[in-house]
Amino acid sequence: MSRRLVVLIAAANGGTQFGSASHKFLHPLLGKSLLQRAIETARGISPKRIIVAGGDDPDPINDAARGAGAEFIAWGGPRKAASGLAAVRAALSGEESGDLLILPADRPLLRPETLRELLTYHRRRRSDLTVMSAAISDPRGCGRVKRGPDGAIRIVPNGEAGPAELTIPEIEASVYAVRIGGPLFNLASLRIRGTGGRLDAAAFFVPVFRAGGRVEAFMTPSPDDILRVDTRADLARTGARLRDRINISLMESGVTLVDPDTAWIDEQACLAPDAVVAPFVVIEGSTVIGRRAKIGPGCHIVRCTIGEDVVVSSHTVMEDAVLESRVTVGPFARLRARTVLRSGSHVGNFVEIKATDFGPGAKAGHLSYLGDSEVGDEVNIGAGTITCNYDGVRKNKTRIGSGAFIGSGSELVAPVSVGRGAYVAAGSVITKDVSPDALAVARGRQYEKPDWARTRRERIEREKKSGSEKP
Amino acid sequence: MSRRLVVLIAAANGGTQFGSASHKFLHPLLGKSLLQRAIETARGISPKRIIVAGGDDPDPINDAARGAGAEFIAWGGPRKAASGLAAVRAALSGEESGDLLILPADRPLLRPETLRELLTYHRRRRSDLTVMSAAISDPRGCGRVKRGPDGAIRIVPNGEAGPAELTIPEIEASVYAVRIGGPLFNLASLRIRGTGGRLDAAAFFVPVFRAGGRVEAFMTPSPDDILRVDTRADLARTGARLRDRINISLMESGVTLVDPDTAWIDEQACLAPDAVVAPFVVIEGSTVIGRRAKIGPGCHIVRCTIGEDVVVSSHTVMEDAVLESRVTVGPFARLRARTVLRSGSHVGNFVEIKATDFGPGAKAGHLSYLGDSEVGDEVNIGAGTITCNYDGVRKNKTRIGSGAFIGSGSELVAPVSVGRGAYVAAGSVITKDVSPDALAVARGRQYEKPDWARTRRERIEREKKSGSEKP
Amino acid sequence: MSRRLVVLIAAANGGTQFGSASHKFLHPLLGKSLLQRAIETARGISPKRIIVAGGDDPDPINDAARGAGAEFIAWGGPRKAASGLAAVRAALSGEESGDLLILPADRPLLRPETLRELLTYHRRRRSDLTVMSAAISDPRGCGRVKRGPDGAIRIVPNGEAGPAELTIPEIEASVYAVRIGGPLFNLASLRIRGTGGRLDAAAFFVPVFRAGGRVEAFMTPSPDDILRVDTRADLARTGARLRDRINISLMESGVTLVDPDTAWIDEQACLAPDAVVAPFVVIEGSTVIGRRAKIGPGCHIVRCTIGEDVVVSSHTVMEDAVLESRVTVGPFARLRARTVLRSGSHVGNFVEIKATDFGPGAKAGHLSYLGDSEVGDEVNIGAGTITCNYDGVRKNKTRIGSGAFIGSGSELVAPVSVGRGAYVAAGSVITKDVSPDALAVARGRQYEKPDWARTRRERIEREKKSGSEKP
């Protein structure tokens, strides 16, 4: 790959069948937009330049392209075809040698390996233009690759194909390698294909086709790679294939996916061998999951780091959290950003934790909210404990020392500290710091009104009978 | 379709393979029973009458048929075949012209379009009887349509088919159009087919077949339409197809379904373009979802109205609620009937809201229960807030004025009002109305017993050592 | 099946493609390991002995085999092949008549029926060795069964197959019946196949093949049965098939599975007719579900007993609980071990119950934790009620008498009793027993600081303007 390589990504005018207010190329697929995927695929073959030809400038394609480190040129659609062509010519005019790879942005399954094979073929054959082709079972609607008796390659657009040509199973995939400086790299003769004025890769070479030069077709052995996204159904379909790829690769690396058909795991995620993922799980972003960690049914995990031997029970939702080894969480736990669960700690059902450092061996088993807290080793947080971290103006911190015991149903009104080894009585509202090893109580005294409930029942009963219902 | 049209829906004696205590035809498929679906399909071609032939009268089929606005006649099964035939004759005896369409109630995929095509064919061909047929790959168990060299159509019941006939791929679909008043509309000659005495559509014409008249077969181009539900596996299978249809139609209209294979959306639901539905979502009834609304993984939504730009995070369950635009809810939120979340409000995890008007910009982020409440603009409901709306006798109202701040862990004992701009201290039990702009406190005072916790630990430790464990 | 039968299960040296720290044969599939499944399948044909040939001794295969009541012999892998052979010889040396069935442990779909058919065939044909074979569409990588013109059967290992033999679709399934005492049951001539030294079933007979004797091949009509698990993808694939079998059988018995593709139900579970299972449900272990019970979307149920007409709403998680008839639970309920919900009781959202007997008609609708409790008939547990069952040392009991009413937001500090018909005021911390029919109150008194909130707001506003933010 030492020859100079420029990739031009065609990302203009797509998505009329999406019925969407946003560009087709900006729709996400497993956490990345189609455009982002095309740029990453291009980057996988280490080109000198990546140029995205999008719609009008300024537009979100421009932002996305530049955000991903690519160049942008405005194609501008049918009405501005002349300026679009000028932009392409300007962008490429300085190129004198090497190859131009033209890549449509709506083929999210295309892999760098496949592009590399195309380029290798193109260079070995000393071709001026190499078309990627594939043999597929239903070639309807696609341009065909016609191989003449002398081996000459001709692209027949679908609309121009005669009955015999329509039976050709080899289609062209709108992916092309063009030798820069060759007879087919003729910027001056670039034209718009058809009346639609769509920028697709074909625009770049169809007119020059009849100008001579050596044309080759590289038939990819992975026809799945070239699936095109025209509709939202295509998007879902390619998403499913992409997911299959990810899941097969995870299984090959030693991960147990109980139900690969319902495991949605982004490719950025990294799961260690013997991690187990139950059905109906969604794992997003650059999540890391350690050996033997178990993810239960219905979990939704976004950008988390999960240590070895962690058990995440069903229906746990977490984002941007860190779980050290041997932590147990869930079911129905909710971990939010800047949560760290230290090793061996436990967070149970209906517990929300946010921006909290939760000490080794600490436990919060039930119905609690810990926000902006520091919780020491082996602390016991009783059911229904709430850190009152927000006073209407700012978020305040709660500190709980190691070995402390927070009785159930307590409120800790931050800023407040509970000392090491202290004990907060159940049902207390703690507004002042608690000394280490002390007992703190803050609740009403209990008193009783004998027979009150019976008297009330009887009165209600009487009133019901008399038609009134005032208790 | 100006000719008079009567639809007879055959819904008797089905379901022996269902192993169910309720009629096969009453089993639901994506929110509607098979019978209801048949009646709605019939209604789609605007007949003058829809007659359901069910089992014994009174029975639930009768109720369901009349509930859906159809007529009902009792077929009554094998033992009452004579009375069943009499009922059919009586129901149709007044009909003098037009067409009778006979439709089995166990073909939930059949569409009005397909019936309309059948009728058009039937009328154009001036047919006396037109059979709907389909070419399928596995015709076992079905009656075959035999086309003679002269074009004459003959139905061969599966049991009477010879080896050559068994290879015919064209089957009859138990859907028939009969010209009323024609030679094949001979009510007097109606008979029960076979020994089972089952009422299926064939009962109406098989005996008259040999009586002459013009018979045609209309081969539907959509053989999927005629899939019959005999078993619960069939029910699941047709449910999956029905769901595919709904989902494809949603995607065509601009909705993003991340995983159409796990999206269960009733056909009554209406989703706007650029709404996004994550995997593992169930949406039931006449739910409406606005543009750009996002429904997270695992949500279950029943008869709700969801505005534009709403974000529903994972595992949120709601029924009969209204969410105005830009609301954010979940994860793990639960919205019940008569809940209105005003625009820009937020409901977080482990929060249940029932019969509450929740003001614009109001927030209830954590572990709360709001029932029978009115909550003003920009109110902040602290974590663990509970409206004590039930006193054992009746439900009472809680009113919270705009801009109020309810401290975490508070109970609001209804009926009670918190004035505009008031502040309830964390951990308070509010039993009396709070004045606007006031601070209300209702909690115990905090006191401390120094070293109590250490002394207790040491005592427990000693007792453990001495074998006793009384703390 | 009166002839003596010994089953030898080959479970050594597998799993190199699993990338796992634990044996392939110990990986679970719908709640049972591959080895356990092989042993249970073997037990289904009532052999006199079941011998598991695993890896080195002691190892987890040994433990699992003995735990399941089988014998264990150590095969020991390539380097210890001699001792492995010796172990096999020793284990079988006492056998003098009957049949030896050799069964690989990595065929989890194999059914006793199929083994029984193999044995019947083997015995009827008076065969010395009968190979199970199957015709499959993609025989690559498998040993082929070559049938000579004289009917003689020869096994051609994949590696030794010539071009013509590679086209044979009939493969051997590594399942063999050998007549004990026959010419092919020659323990002395046992050898290791190939260079890998793997113990697979073929090791037992390949060397003796050329020694004569009557060899037959039984072609199973259920080729799915012999699917082999080599990779984790195979594990997922066979898991899906196993699940299909279970689900089809459930539907045939009258259970409604709305979406069989997302229903994960262990085969030990027992569901009554007209039970309804929504999508995305996981049911594990020996769960029993009664007639007309409804299991909502996203539920996870482990070893529970659920009565008739119970309604389990979405996202309910329960293990080792008993629900009597007409109970309603969920959504978002969590039931833990030793929970009994008596008939007609109700447990609502964000409620956790553990080790509690919850009386007939009792209700706990919202955000509560009941642990180690006895709750009487028709008790009403208000929202946010918490039993403080743990004091840092031990779990204590809470008893609530019939007809009692626990106001919302109460803590019950165990050990404590609330008498029959008593009423606990909302927001109380109950530390002492409450008398029957009494009212118990234990909360702070409410007082108000007029204008405090407004003054505070104004101060904050001023400070914000002056750049300071201290409230």
Coordinates of C-alpha atoms in Angstrom, one line a residue, chain A residues 248 250-262 273-275 279-280 291-292 296-297 314-315 330-332 348-350 365-367 380 383-385 391-394 405 407-411 423 426-428 443-457, chain C residues 17-22 27 232-233 236 243 261-262 264 280-282 298-300 315-317 332-334 336 350-352 367-369 386-388 390-392 403 411 413 421-423 429-445 456 460 469-471:
Chain A
I248 CA -19.9 -14.1 16.1
L250 CA -17.4 -12.1 20.4
M251 CA -18.3 -15.8 20.6
E252 CA -15.1 -16.7 18.8
S253 CA -13.2 -14.8 21.4
G254 CA -14.7 -16.8 24.2
V255 CA -17.8 -14.8 25.3
T256 CA -21.0 -16.6 26.0
L257 CA -24.0 -15.0 24.3
V258 CA -27.0 -17.0 25.4
D259 CA -29.1 -15.5 22.7
P260 CA -27.1 -13.8 19.9
D261 CA -30.3 -12.8 18.2
T262 CA -31.2 -10.5 21.0
P273 CA -13.5 -14.6 27.7
D274 CA -16.1 -16.4 29.9
A275 CA -18.2 -13.2 30.3
P279 CA -31.0 -12.4 26.4
F280 CA -32.4 -8.9 25.8
R291 CA -13.7 -12.3 32.8
R292 CA -16.6 -14.4 34.2
G296 CA -28.5 -10.6 33.3
P297 CA -31.6 -10.3 31.1
S314 CA -31.7 -8.5 35.4
H315 CA -32.9 -5.1 34.3
G330 CA -29.3 -5.4 40.5
P331 CA -31.9 -6.4 39.6
F332 CA -33.4 -3.0 38.9
G348 CA -29.6 -4.0 45.1
N349 CA -33.0 -3.3 43.7
F350 CA -34.5 0.1 43.1
G365 CA -29.6 -3.3 49.0
H366 CA -32.9 -1.6 48.5
L367 CA -34.8 1.5 47.4
N380 CA -24.3 -0.7 55.4
A383 CA -33.4 0.3 52.7
G384 CA -34.9 3.6 51.7
T385 CA -31.9 5.7 52.5
D391 CA -31.1 22.1 48.2
G392 CA -32.6 23.8 45.2
V393 CA -29.4 25.7 44.5
R394 CA -26.5 23.4 44.4
F405 CA -24.5 1.7 59.6
G407 CA -30.6 2.7 59.4
S408 CA -33.4 2.1 57.0
G409 CA -35.6 5.0 55.9
S410 CA -33.0 7.7 56.8
E411 CA -32.4 11.0 55.0
Y423 CA -24.9 4.2 63.7
A426 CA -33.8 3.9 61.3
G427 CA -36.1 6.7 60.1
S428 CA -33.8 9.5 61.1
R443 CA -37.2 11.0 64.6
G444 CA -40.4 11.6 66.3
R445 CA -41.4 9.7 69.5
Q446 CA -44.1 7.1 69.2
Y447 CA -47.4 7.5 70.9
E448 CA -50.6 5.6 70.7
K449 CA -54.3 6.5 70.7
P450 CA -56.0 3.3 71.9
D451 CA -59.1 2.1 69.9
W452 CA -58.8 5.1 67.5
A453 CA -58.7 2.9 64.5
R454 CA -61.7 0.8 65.6
T455 CA -63.7 3.9 66.5
R456 CA -62.9 5.4 63.1
R457 CA -63.9 2.2 61.3
Chain C
Q17 CA -12.7 -23.5 20.4
F18 CA -14.6 -22.2 23.4
G19 CA -11.8 -20.0 24.6
S20 CA -13.0 -20.8 28.1
A21 CA -11.4 -21.5 31.4
S22 CA -14.1 -24.2 32.0
H27 CA -21.2 -25.0 29.8
R232 CA -19.9 -21.0 21.3
A233 CA -21.8 -20.2 18.2
A236 CA -26.1 -20.6 20.9
R243 CA -35.8 -23.6 22.9
D261 CA -38.7 -16.3 19.3
T262 CA -38.1 -14.3 22.5
W264 CA -36.7 -18.4 27.1
F280 CA -38.9 -11.0 26.3
V281 CA -39.6 -13.4 29.2
V282 CA -37.1 -15.7 30.9
G298 CA -39.6 -8.6 30.4
C299 CA -40.4 -10.8 33.4
H300 CA -37.7 -13.0 34.8
H315 CA -40.5 -6.3 34.3
T316 CA -41.2 -8.3 37.4
V317 CA -38.3 -10.4 38.8
F332 CA -41.3 -3.7 38.6
A333 CA -41.9 -6.0 41.5
R334 CA -39.2 -8.1 43.0
R336 CA -37.2 -13.1 46.7
F350 CA -40.8 -0.9 43.1
V351 CA -41.8 -3.3 45.9
E352 CA -39.4 -5.9 47.1
L367 CA -42.0 1.6 46.7
S368 CA -41.8 -0.7 49.7
Y369 CA -39.5 -3.3 51.2
I386 CA -40.0 -0.2 55.0
T387 CA -39.4 -3.0 57.4
C388 CA -36.1 -2.3 59.1
Y390 CA -31.6 -5.8 59.9
D391 CA -29.9 -4.1 62.8
G392 CA -26.3 -4.8 61.7
G403 CA -56.9 -5.5 58.6
E411 CA -40.6 2.5 58.9
V413 CA -38.2 -1.2 63.2
G421 CA -57.0 -3.5 62.8
A422 CA -54.4 -1.0 64.0
Y423 CA -53.5 2.2 62.0
V429 CA -41.1 5.3 62.7
I430 CA -42.6 2.4 64.7
T431 CA -40.2 1.0 67.2
K432 CA -42.6 -0.4 69.8
D433 CA -45.5 -2.8 69.3
V434 CA -48.8 -1.3 68.3
S435 CA -51.9 -2.5 70.1
P436 CA -54.8 -3.9 68.1
D437 CA -57.2 -1.3 66.8
A438 CA -55.0 1.6 68.0
L439 CA -53.6 4.5 66.1
A440 CA -49.8 4.8 66.4
V441 CA -48.0 8.0 65.5
A442 CA -44.3 8.6 65.6
R443 CA -43.3 11.6 63.6
G444 CA -42.2 15.2 64.1
R445 CA -44.7 18.1 64.5
R456 CA -33.8 32.7 50.7
I460 CA -29.5 33.7 46.5
E469 CA -23.0 31.8 45.2
K470 CA -23.2 31.0 48.9
P471 CA -26.9 30.5 49.7

